[in-house]
Structure formats: structure tokens, C-alpha cells
Coordinates of C-alpha atoms (C1' of nucleotides) in Angstrom, one line a residue:
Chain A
X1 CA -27.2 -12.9 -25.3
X2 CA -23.7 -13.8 -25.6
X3 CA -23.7 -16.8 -27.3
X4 CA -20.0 -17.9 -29.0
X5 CA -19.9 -17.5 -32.4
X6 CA -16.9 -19.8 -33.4
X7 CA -13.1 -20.6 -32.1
X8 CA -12.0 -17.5 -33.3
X9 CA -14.4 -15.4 -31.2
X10 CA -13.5 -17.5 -28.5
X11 CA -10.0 -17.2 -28.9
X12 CA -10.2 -13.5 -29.1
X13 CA -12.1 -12.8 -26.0
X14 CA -9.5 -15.0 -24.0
X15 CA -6.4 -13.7 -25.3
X16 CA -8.2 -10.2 -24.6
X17 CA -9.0 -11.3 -20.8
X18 CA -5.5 -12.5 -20.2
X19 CA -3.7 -9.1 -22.2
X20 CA -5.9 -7.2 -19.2
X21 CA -4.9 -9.4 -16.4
X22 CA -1.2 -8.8 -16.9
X23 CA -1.5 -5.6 -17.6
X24 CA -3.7 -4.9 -14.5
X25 CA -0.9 -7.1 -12.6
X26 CA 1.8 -5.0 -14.2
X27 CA -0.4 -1.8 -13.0
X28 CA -0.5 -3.3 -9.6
X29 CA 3.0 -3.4 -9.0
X30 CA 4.6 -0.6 -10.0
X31 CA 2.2 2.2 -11.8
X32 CA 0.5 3.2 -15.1
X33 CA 3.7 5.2 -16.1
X34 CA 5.3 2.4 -15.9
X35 CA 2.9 0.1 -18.0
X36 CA 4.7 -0.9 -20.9
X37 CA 2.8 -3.0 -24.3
X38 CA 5.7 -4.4 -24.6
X39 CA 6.0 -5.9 -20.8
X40 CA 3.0 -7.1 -20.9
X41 CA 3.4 -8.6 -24.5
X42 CA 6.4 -10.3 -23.1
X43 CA 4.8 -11.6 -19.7
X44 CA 2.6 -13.5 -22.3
X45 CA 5.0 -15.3 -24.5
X46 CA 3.9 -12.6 -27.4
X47 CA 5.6 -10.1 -29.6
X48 CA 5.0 -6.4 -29.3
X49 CA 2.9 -6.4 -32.3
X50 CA 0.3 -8.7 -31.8
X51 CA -0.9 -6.6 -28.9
X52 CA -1.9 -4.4 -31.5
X53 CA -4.6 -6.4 -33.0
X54 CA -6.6 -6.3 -29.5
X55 CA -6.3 -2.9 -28.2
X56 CA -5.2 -0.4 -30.9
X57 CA -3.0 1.5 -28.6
X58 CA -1.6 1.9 -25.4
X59 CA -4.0 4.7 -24.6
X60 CA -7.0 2.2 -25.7
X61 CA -5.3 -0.3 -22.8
X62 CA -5.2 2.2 -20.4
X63 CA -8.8 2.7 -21.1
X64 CA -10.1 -0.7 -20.4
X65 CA -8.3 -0.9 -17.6
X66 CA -10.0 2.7 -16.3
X67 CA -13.1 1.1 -17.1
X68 CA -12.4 -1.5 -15.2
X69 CA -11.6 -0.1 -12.4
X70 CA -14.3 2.2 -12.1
X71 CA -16.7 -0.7 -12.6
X72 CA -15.2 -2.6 -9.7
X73 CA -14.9 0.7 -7.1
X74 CA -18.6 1.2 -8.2
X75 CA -19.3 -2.4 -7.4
X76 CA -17.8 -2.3 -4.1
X77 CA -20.2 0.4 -3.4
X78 CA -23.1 -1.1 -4.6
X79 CA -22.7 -4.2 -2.8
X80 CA -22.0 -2.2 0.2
X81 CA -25.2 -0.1 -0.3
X82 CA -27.4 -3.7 -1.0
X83 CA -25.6 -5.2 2.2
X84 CA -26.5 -2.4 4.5
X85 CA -30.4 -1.9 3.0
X86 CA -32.1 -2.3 6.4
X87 CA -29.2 0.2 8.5
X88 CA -30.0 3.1 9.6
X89 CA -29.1 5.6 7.0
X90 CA -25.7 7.4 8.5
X91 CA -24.3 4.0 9.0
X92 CA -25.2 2.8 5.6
X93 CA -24.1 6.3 3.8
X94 CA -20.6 5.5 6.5
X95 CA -20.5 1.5 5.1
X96 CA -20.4 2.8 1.1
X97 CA -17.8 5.1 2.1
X98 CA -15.5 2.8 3.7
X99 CA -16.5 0.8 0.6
X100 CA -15.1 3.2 -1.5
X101 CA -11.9 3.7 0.9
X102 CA -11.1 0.2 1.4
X103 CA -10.9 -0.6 -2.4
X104 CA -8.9 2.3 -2.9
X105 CA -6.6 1.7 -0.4
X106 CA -6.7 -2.2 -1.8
X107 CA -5.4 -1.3 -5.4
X108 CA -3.8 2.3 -4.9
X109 CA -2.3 1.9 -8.6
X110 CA -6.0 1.3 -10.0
X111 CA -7.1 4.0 -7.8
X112 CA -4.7 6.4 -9.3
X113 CA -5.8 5.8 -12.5
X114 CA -9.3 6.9 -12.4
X115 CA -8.9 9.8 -9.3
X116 CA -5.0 10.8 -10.2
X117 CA -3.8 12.9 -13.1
X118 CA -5.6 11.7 -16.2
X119 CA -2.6 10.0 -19.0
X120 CA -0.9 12.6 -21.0
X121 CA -3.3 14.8 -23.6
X122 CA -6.3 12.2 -22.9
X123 CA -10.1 13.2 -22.3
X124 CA -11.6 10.9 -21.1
X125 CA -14.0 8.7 -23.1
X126 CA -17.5 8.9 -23.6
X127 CA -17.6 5.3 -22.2
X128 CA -16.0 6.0 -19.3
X129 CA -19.0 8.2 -17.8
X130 CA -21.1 5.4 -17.0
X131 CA -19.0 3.6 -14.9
X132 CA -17.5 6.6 -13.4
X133 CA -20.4 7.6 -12.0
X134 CA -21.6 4.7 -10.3
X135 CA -20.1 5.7 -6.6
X136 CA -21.8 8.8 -6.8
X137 CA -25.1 6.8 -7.9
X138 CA -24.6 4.3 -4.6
X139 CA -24.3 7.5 -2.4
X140 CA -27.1 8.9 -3.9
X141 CA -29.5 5.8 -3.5
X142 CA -28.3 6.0 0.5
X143 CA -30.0 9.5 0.4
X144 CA -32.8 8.7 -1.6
X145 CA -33.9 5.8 0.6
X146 CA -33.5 7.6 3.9
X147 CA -36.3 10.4 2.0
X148 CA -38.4 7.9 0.9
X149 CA -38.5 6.6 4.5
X150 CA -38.7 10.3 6.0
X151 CA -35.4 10.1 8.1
X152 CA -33.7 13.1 5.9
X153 CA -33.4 16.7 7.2
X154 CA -34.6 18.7 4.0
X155 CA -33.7 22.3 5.4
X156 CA -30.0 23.5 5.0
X157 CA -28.4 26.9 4.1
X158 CA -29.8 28.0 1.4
X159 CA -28.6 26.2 -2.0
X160 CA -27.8 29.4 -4.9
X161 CA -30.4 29.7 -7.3
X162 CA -27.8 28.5 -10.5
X163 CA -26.8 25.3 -9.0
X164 CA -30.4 24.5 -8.0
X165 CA -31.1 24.3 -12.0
X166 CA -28.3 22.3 -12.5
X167 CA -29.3 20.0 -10.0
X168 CA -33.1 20.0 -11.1
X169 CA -32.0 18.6 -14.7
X170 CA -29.9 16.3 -13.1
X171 CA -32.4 14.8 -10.7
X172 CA -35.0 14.9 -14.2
X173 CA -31.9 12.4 -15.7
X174 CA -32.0 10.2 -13.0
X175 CA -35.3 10.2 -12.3
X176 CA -35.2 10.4 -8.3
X177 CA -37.6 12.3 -6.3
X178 CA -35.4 14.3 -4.2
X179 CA -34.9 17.9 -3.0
X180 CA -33.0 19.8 -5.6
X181 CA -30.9 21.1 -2.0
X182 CA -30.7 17.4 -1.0
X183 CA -29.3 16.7 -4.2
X184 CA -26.3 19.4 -4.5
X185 CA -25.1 18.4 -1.0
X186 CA -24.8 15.0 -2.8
X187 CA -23.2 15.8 -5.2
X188 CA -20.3 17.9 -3.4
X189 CA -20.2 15.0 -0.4
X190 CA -19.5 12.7 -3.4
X191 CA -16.6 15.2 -4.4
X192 CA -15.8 15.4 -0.8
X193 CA -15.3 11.9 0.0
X194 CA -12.7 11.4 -2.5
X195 CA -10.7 14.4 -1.4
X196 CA -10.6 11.8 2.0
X197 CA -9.6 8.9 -0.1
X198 CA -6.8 10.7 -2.1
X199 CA -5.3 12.0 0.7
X200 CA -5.0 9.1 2.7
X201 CA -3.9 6.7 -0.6
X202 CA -1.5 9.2 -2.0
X203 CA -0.1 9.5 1.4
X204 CA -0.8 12.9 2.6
X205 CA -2.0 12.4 6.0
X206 CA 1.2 10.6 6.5
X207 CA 2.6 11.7 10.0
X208 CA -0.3 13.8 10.2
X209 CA -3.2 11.3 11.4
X210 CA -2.1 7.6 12.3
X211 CA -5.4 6.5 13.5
X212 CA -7.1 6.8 9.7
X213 CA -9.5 4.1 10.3
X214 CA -11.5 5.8 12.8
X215 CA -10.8 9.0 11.1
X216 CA -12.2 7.9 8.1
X217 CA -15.3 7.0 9.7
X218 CA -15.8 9.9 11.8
X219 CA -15.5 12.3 8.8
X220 CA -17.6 9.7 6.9
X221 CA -20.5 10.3 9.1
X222 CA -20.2 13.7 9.4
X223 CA -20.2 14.3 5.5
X224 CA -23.6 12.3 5.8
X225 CA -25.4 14.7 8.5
X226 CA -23.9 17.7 6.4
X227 CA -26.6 15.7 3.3
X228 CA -28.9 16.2 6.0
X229 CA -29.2 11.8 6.9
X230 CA -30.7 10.8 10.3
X231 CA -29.3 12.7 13.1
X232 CA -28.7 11.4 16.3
X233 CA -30.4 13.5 19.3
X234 CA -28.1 16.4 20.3
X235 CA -25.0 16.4 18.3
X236 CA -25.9 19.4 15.7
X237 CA -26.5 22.6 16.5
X238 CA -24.3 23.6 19.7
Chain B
X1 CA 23.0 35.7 2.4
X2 CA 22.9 34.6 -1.0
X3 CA 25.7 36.6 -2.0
X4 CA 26.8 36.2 -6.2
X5 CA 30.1 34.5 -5.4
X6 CA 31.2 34.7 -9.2
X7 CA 30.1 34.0 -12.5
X8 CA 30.1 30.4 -12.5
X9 CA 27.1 30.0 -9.9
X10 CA 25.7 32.9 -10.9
X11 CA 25.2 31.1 -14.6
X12 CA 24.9 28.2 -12.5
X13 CA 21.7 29.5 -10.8
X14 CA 20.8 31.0 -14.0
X15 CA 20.6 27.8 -16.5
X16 CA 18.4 25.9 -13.3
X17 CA 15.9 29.0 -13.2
X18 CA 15.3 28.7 -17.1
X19 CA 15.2 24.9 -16.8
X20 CA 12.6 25.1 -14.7
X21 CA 11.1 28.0 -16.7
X22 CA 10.8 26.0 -19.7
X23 CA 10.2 22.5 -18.0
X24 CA 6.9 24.0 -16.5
X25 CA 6.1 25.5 -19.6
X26 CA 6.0 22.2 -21.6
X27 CA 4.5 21.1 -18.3
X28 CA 1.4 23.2 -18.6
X29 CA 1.0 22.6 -22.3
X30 CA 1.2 19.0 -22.1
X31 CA 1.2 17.6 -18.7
X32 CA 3.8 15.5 -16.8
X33 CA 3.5 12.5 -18.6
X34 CA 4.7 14.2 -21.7
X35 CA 7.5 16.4 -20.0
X36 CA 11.0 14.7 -21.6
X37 CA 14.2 16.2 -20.9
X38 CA 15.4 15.9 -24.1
X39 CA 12.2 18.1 -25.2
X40 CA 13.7 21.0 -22.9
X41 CA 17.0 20.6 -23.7
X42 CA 16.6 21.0 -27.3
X43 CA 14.3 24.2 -26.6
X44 CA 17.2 25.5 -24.6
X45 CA 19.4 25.1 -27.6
X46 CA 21.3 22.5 -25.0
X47 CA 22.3 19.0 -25.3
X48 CA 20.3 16.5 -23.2
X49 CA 23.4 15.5 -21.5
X50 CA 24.0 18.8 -20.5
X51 CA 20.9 19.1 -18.7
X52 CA 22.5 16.4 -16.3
X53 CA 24.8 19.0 -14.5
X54 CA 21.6 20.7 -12.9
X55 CA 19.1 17.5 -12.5
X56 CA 20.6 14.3 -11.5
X57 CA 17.1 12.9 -13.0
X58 CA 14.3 13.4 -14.6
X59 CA 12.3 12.6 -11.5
X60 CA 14.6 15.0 -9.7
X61 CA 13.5 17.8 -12.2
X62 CA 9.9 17.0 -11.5
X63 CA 10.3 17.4 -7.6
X64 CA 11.5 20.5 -8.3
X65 CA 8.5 21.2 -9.9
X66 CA 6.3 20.0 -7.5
X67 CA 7.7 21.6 -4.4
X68 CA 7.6 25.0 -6.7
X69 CA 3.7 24.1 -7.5
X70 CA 2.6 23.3 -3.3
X71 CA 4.6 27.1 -2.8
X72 CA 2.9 28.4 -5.6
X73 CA -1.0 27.6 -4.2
X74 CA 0.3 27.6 -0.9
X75 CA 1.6 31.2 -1.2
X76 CA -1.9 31.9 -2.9
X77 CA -3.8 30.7 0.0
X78 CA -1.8 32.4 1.9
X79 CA -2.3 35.7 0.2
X80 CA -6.1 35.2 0.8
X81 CA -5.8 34.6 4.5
X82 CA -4.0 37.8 4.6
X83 CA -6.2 39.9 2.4
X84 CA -9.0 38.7 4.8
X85 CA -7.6 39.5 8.0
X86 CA -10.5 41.4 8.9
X87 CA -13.2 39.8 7.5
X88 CA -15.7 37.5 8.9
X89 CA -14.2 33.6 9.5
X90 CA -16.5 32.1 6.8
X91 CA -16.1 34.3 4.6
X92 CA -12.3 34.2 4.8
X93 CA -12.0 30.8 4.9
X94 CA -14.1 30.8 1.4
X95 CA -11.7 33.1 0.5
X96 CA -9.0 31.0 0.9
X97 CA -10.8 27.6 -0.7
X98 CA -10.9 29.9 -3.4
X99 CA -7.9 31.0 -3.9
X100 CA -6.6 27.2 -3.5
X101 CA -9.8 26.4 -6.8
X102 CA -9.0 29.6 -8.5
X103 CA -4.9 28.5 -8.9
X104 CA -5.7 25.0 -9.4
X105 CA -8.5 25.9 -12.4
X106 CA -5.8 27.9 -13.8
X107 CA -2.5 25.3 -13.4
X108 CA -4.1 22.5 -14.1
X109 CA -1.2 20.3 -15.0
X110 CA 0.9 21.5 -12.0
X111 CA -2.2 20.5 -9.8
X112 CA -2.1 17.4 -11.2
X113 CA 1.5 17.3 -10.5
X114 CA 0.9 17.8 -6.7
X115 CA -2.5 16.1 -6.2
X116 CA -2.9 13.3 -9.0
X117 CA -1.7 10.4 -9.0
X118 CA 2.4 10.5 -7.8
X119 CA 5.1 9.4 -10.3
X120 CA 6.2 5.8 -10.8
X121 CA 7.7 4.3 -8.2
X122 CA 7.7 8.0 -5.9
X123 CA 7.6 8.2 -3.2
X124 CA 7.5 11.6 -1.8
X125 CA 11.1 13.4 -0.4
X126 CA 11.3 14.8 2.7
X127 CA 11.3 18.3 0.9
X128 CA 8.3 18.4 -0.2
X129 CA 6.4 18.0 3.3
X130 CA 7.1 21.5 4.0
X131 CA 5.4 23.1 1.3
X132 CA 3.2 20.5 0.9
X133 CA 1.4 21.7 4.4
X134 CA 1.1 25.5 3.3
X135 CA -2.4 25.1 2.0
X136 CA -3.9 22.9 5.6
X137 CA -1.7 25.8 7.7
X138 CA -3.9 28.8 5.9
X139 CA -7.0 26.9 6.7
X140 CA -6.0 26.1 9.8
X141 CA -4.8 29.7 10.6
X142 CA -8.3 30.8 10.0
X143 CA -10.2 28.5 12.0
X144 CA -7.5 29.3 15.4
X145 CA -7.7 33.2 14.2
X146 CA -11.8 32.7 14.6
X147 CA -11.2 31.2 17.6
X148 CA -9.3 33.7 19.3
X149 CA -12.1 35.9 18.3
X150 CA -14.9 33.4 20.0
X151 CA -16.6 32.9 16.7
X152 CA -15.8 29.3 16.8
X153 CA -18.4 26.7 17.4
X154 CA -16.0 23.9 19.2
X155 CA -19.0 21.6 20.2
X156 CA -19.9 18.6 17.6
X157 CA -19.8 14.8 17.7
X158 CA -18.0 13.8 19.3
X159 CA -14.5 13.0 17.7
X160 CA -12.4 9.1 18.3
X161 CA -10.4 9.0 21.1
X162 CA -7.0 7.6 18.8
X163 CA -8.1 10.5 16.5
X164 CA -7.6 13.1 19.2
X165 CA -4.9 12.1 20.4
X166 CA -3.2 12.1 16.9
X167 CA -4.2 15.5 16.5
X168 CA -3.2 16.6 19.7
X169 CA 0.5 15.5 18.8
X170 CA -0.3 17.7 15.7
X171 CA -1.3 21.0 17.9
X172 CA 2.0 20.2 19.9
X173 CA 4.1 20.6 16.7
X174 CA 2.0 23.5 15.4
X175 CA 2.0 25.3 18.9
X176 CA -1.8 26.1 18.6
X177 CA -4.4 26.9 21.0
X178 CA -7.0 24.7 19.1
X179 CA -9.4 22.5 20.6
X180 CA -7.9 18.9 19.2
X181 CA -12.1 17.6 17.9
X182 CA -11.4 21.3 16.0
X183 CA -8.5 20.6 14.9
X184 CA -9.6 17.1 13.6
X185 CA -12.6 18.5 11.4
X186 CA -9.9 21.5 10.2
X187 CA -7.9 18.8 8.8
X188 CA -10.9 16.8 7.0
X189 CA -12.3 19.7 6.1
X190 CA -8.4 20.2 4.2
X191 CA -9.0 17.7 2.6
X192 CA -12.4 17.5 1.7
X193 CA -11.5 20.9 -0.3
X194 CA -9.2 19.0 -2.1
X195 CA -12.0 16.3 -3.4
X196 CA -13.9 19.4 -4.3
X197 CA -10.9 20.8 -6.7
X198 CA -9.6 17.9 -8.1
X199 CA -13.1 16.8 -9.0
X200 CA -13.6 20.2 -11.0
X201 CA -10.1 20.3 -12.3
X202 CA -10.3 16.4 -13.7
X203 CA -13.9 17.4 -15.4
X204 CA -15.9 15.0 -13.1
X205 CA -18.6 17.8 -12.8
X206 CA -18.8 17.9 -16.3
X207 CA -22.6 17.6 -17.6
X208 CA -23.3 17.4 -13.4
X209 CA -22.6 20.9 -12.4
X210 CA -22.2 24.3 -14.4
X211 CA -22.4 27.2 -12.0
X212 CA -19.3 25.7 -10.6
X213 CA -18.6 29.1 -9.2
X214 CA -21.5 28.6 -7.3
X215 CA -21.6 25.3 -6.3
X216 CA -17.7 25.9 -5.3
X217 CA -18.6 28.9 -2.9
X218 CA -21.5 27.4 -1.6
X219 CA -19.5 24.0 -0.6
X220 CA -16.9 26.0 0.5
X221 CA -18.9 27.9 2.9
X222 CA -20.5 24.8 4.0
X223 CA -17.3 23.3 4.6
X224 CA -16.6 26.2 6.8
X225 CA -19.7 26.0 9.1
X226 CA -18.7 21.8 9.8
X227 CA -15.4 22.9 11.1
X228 CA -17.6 25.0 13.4
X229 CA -17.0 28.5 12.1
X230 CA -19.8 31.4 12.5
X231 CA -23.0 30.4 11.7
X232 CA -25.5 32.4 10.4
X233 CA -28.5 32.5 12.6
X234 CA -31.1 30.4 11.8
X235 CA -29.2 27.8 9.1
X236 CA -28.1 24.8 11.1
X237 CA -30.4 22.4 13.3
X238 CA -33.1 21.8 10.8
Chain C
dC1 C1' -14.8 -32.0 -49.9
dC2 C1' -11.5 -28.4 -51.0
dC3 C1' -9.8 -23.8 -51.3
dC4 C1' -9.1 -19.4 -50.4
dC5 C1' -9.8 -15.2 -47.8
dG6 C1' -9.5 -13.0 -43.5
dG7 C1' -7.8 -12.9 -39.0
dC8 C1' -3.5 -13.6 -36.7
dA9 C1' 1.5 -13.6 -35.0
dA10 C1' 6.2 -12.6 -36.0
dG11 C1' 9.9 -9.8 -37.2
dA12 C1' 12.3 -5.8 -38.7
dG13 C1' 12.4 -1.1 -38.4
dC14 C1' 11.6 4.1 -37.1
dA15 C1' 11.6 7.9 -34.1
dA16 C1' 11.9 9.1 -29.6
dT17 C1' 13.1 8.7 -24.6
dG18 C1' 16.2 8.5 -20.1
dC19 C1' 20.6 7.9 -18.9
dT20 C1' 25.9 7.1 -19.1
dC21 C1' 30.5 7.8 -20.5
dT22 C1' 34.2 10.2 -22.6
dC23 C1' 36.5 14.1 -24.3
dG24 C1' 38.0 18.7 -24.8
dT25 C1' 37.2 23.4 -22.9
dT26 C1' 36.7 27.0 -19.6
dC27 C1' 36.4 29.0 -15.3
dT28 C1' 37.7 28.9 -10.1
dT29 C1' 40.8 28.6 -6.7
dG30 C1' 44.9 27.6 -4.1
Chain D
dC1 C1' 49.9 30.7 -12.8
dA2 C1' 48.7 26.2 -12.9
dA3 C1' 46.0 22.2 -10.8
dG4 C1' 41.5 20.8 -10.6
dA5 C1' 36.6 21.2 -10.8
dA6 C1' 32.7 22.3 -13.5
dC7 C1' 30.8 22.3 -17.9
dG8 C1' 28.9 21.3 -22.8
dA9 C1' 29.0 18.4 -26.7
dG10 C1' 28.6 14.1 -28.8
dA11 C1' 28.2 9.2 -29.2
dG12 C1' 26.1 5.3 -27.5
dC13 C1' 22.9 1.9 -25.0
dA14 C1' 18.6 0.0 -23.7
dT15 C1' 13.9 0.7 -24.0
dT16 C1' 9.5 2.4 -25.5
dG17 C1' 5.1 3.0 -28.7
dC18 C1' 3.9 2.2 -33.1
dT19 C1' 3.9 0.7 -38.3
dC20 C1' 4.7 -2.3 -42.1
dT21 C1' 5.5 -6.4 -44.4
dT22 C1' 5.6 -11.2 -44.5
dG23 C1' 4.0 -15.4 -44.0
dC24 C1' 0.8 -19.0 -41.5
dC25 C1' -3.4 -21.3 -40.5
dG26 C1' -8.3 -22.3 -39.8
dG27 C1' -13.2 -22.0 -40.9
dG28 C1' -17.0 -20.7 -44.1
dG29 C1' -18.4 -20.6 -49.2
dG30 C1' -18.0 -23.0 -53.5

DNA sequence: CCCCCGGCAAGAGCAATGCTCTCGTTCTTG
DNA sequence: CAAGAACGAGAGCATTGCTCTTGCCGGGGG
């Protein structure tokens, strides 16, 4: 599919991979405010201006590098979600969480970009969607599977009647077969979980909760009953 | 206390407040990223330099701002915890979610300021903790107010050993009465709210969810029954 | 085979930023 | 009343994003 055309393709595509790699470096270490065309330009033995003939602005940078980073949160999921496809469904729903977490926690910078204020007057790109939305996809596959195989709790408070539509069209898009309820609950567990991750990556639960790692999971697994996953024998319901 | 000692601090305090006035101003039209001192200065009819007496920095100027933003919805949760002494413990701690969603939907760019990603190389001052904890207090103060009145489910799964005993430390400093497993699900719960907000505020809900209003509520009150606060009969335990 | 057109890098330059320093002026205080 | 601190203005420095012009150089059409 991607066959090289000539040199000059070539060329292009490298000089492109290497302008992302510093910059992603220069993100790493101190910040996207801080991410300058010109540092980078200078990192790699180039002027200021020839930057401009690979990304057309510093905004256009910033959005590779959002794409990126989506792309490789929502692959941590995924492969987290592939790893635990025989587990029992609370500990798989747990293991893309701590997925998520760990990345996060691994490239705070890169996590700040796609979960922190968005850049100055910037909405975000149409492109950016897909990626973005591939965590949410992973937790949603954990829930789907544990249906398919008849170890999800259906019933639940009772889901308002506008939200159920918007969740029906949604489940239409994607095609799944679940519970319109089911469905919501993922959908605010998904928001949930990265109120979890932004707190502890942006430092809030600092002198608050030392032990995060076993916090994490506990509140992990008890987003995943509140979807209604497998429940273990006596630990709902007084 | 604050007693006008002459005319110099009283200009003094003066030029700061309209500062600050017009710094969150350009703030909410524009966002952080675009907030320059110069841009102030010149709307104050000042010099930039002269904007040095009051702000040692531009970052300095910011924490201002953000300690004013974590007063501003932590005063707003507040109010909501107050204005639902009486009322049932779900339904005040919706209340309060609420509040916390209704000021951040309306500020955006100051909730970005407090809860996106933190300036450069930031790290947060010791000044802001304070405020910082208003919002977790309100929520807090509901679920120990629900348990004075016994409407407080404390049973659950059981919550990590190194997690209670963080938490404990935390009741010690906050002189509650709390179970510490409550305490630990009040504080993820805190957070969790915060996933919920930030995802509506930064348009991830977009094309997912349009009866936000609903879907906020709804979570909200959801939220409120896994901290273990009155349950409706008949709604949890398949 | 050559040649020439298009992609490319370099450099200068513009407007804007954060921040510093200096210099008079003005208000407070001893 | 006079010394000293606080203050505003202005110039200046280094840096940023971005534009424009100028050449170079290589690969595809003649």
C-alpha cells in the first residue's frame, strides 16, 4: 500500500519522523508551552524555516503530536484488552484501566496534551476523533464481551429517557449489541476513569493518598461493577 | 483588620484588583495560553514594566488566578451544600456536582486553568492546596452530614489495607467521624466528578452525548449511591 | 542524454512576547 | 521637612511564530 515513490518521498517521510521525535522529546522534558519550532529546528541542525515546509504551523505540530499520543494511549489499551481476553471481566475492565494509568503516568507531558487544557483558540480536529476515542472503544469491548458471555448485570437505576436516545444512536454507529443502560454507564465510567488519571498525574492526590497503586485499582474495579461487570458473591447491596 | 493605612496601598490594592479583573477577562476570552502581560498592560493604559510592581511574573499572575478560580467553584459548591442542608443526601450531593459542572460549563478557561494541564515547568505552590481542597471538603461534608443522619451505606468491598490507612491520616487532619473505606470511595468519587466535567467542558461528549444535563445528573447521582449514600429501594443488587 | 521545473533549505526580517535596568517623580515616614 | 521607598515610563535584550525572497539541487520530460 505504501510503496516509495522516489528519494524525495523518502526523504520527506524521514525528515518528518525525526521533526516529531524531537519535538515529542522536547514535549517530554519540559511541556507543550514550552515547545518551540525553533528548538526543535535547532536540535536538528535546521533553520526555523524549513520546519515550515513539513508542518505548516506550530499548531499543525502540536496536532501530530496529539494524534500521536492518542494513538499510543489507545494502543496501550488495546493490547491490554487483547492480553487479558480469557480474564474474568472486572479484572480485564481493571487491566485496560491501569493500561490507561500507567501510560499516563509514563509520558505526563503527552498526557497533558490530549486530557489538559486544549492549546490556545484550537478545536480540535476532525482527525483527532478517531484516535481519541479509542480508550473509550477498549472499555467498551471489555463490556461487550462480558454480555456476549452473560456475566453483565443489565438492571441498574433507571437510565433518563433523553440520554437513552443518545446512547441508542451511538450503539447503531458502533454497531454493538448492548443495553442502551449498559451503554451510558460506559460512557460516563470512561469519563470517570480519566477524572482518576488526571488527578493522580497532575498531582492532586499529592499528600492526600500515597498508596495510588492500590487505590487506583480498587476504584478501577469498582467503576466496573457500577457498568454492572461480574460481581463477586456479597460485596453489593449491603 | 484590613484597615486603609493610606493612599498608597489603598491604590496599591486597587491597581492588583483591576489586574486581575482584566487578566481574567482576556483569560476567558482567550484562554491561558494567550494571556500576555503586555496585552493587559496596554488595556490598563499601563506600561508592561509597570505591571512588574504587582506580579513578580507572569506565572505569579496566573497563580493568582488560579487560587481565585479553586475559591470561586469551591465557594459555589459550597453554596450548594448549604442551600441543601435539608434535603435528602443524594440529592444534595447532585446538588453540589452540579454546582461544581454548572461553574465549570460557564468558566471554561478558568477550569482549564485549575484542572488542565498545569503551566510549564509548574509545579503547584503551597497556596493553592487550600483552596484547591474546597470542592473534595463540600463532597465530603455531605457524605459525613448523611452519616450522622444514618443514611449512609458504610458496607462495600472491601477497601486496601495501605489505602485505609492513607485515609485514615486524612480523617485525622480533617477531624471527621467517617468510616476511612467511606472516606476512600468520597475521595474517588471527587475525582471521578472531575473526569465527568472536564470531559464535557473539553467537548469529548461531543457527537456522544447531548442531554448532557441528563447524563450529568444521572452520573452524578450514581456517583452518589457508590459512596454509599441513600439508596432508593429497589435499585442496587440486580 | 540534457535541461529545467519543482521541492527544498537558508537567511533576513516583522511583530510580538517576558523580563530587566535605569531614570525621574511622588508619596510615606521618621 | 527631608531621606527613602514605592512607583511609572521608556529603552533594551533575547526569544518566539511566521513570511518572503533567494538561491540550490535532483529527478522526470524532452
Amino acid at each position: 500500500m505504501t510503496v516509495i515513490r522516489g528519494a524525495r518521498e523518502r526523504a520527506r517521510s524521514d525528515v518528518t519522523a525525526a521533526i516529531k521525535e524531537e519535538a515529542r522529546r522536547r514535549l517530554a522534558a519540559e511541556g507543550a508551552a514550552r515547545l518551540s519550532l525553533r528548538g526543535v529546528a535547532r536540535e536538528l541542525g535546521m533553520v526555523s524555516s524549513a520546519l515550515y515546509r513539513y508542518f505548516p504551523s506550530r499548531d499543525e505540530l502540536l496536532t501530530a503530536l496529539i494524534i500521536d499520543a492518542y494513538d499510543a494511549v489507545g494502543e496501550a489499551a488495546e493490547r491490554a484488552l487483547d492480553a487479558g481476553a480469557g480474564a474474568r471481566p472486572v479484572a480485564r475492565w481493571t487491566a485496560v484501566c491501569r493500561a490507561v494509568r500507567d501510560w499516563a503516568l509514563a509520558h505526563p507531558h503527552e498526557y497533558a496534551l490530549i486530557h489538559g487544557s486544549p492549546v490556545p483558540g484550537y478545536a480540535a480536529p476532525q482527525a483527532t476523533v478517531g484516535p481519541a476515542s479509542r480508550v473509550g472503544l477498549a472499555l467498551i469491548a471489555v463490556v461487550a464481551d462480558a454480555h456476549a458471555a452473560g456475566a453483565l448485570r443489565t438492571s441498574g437505576p433507571p437510565v433518563p429517557e433523553a440520554v437513552l436516545r443518545d446512547v441508542a444512536a451511538l450503539r447503531e454507529r458502533l454497531g454493538l449489541p448492548l443495553p442502551a443502560s449498559v451503554l451510558a454507564e460506559a460512557v460516563a465510567a470512561w469519563s470517570q476513569l480519566f477524572g482518576l488519571v488526571g488527578f493522580e498525574v497532575f498531582g492532586q492526590f499529592e499528600r492526600v493518598i500515597d498508596a495510588r497503586d492500590a487505590f487506583f485499582d480498587h476504584a478501577a474495579a469498582r467503576l466496573a461493577r457500577l457498568v454492572g461487570l461480574e460481581e463477586l458473591e456479597g460485596d453489593s447491596g449491603r
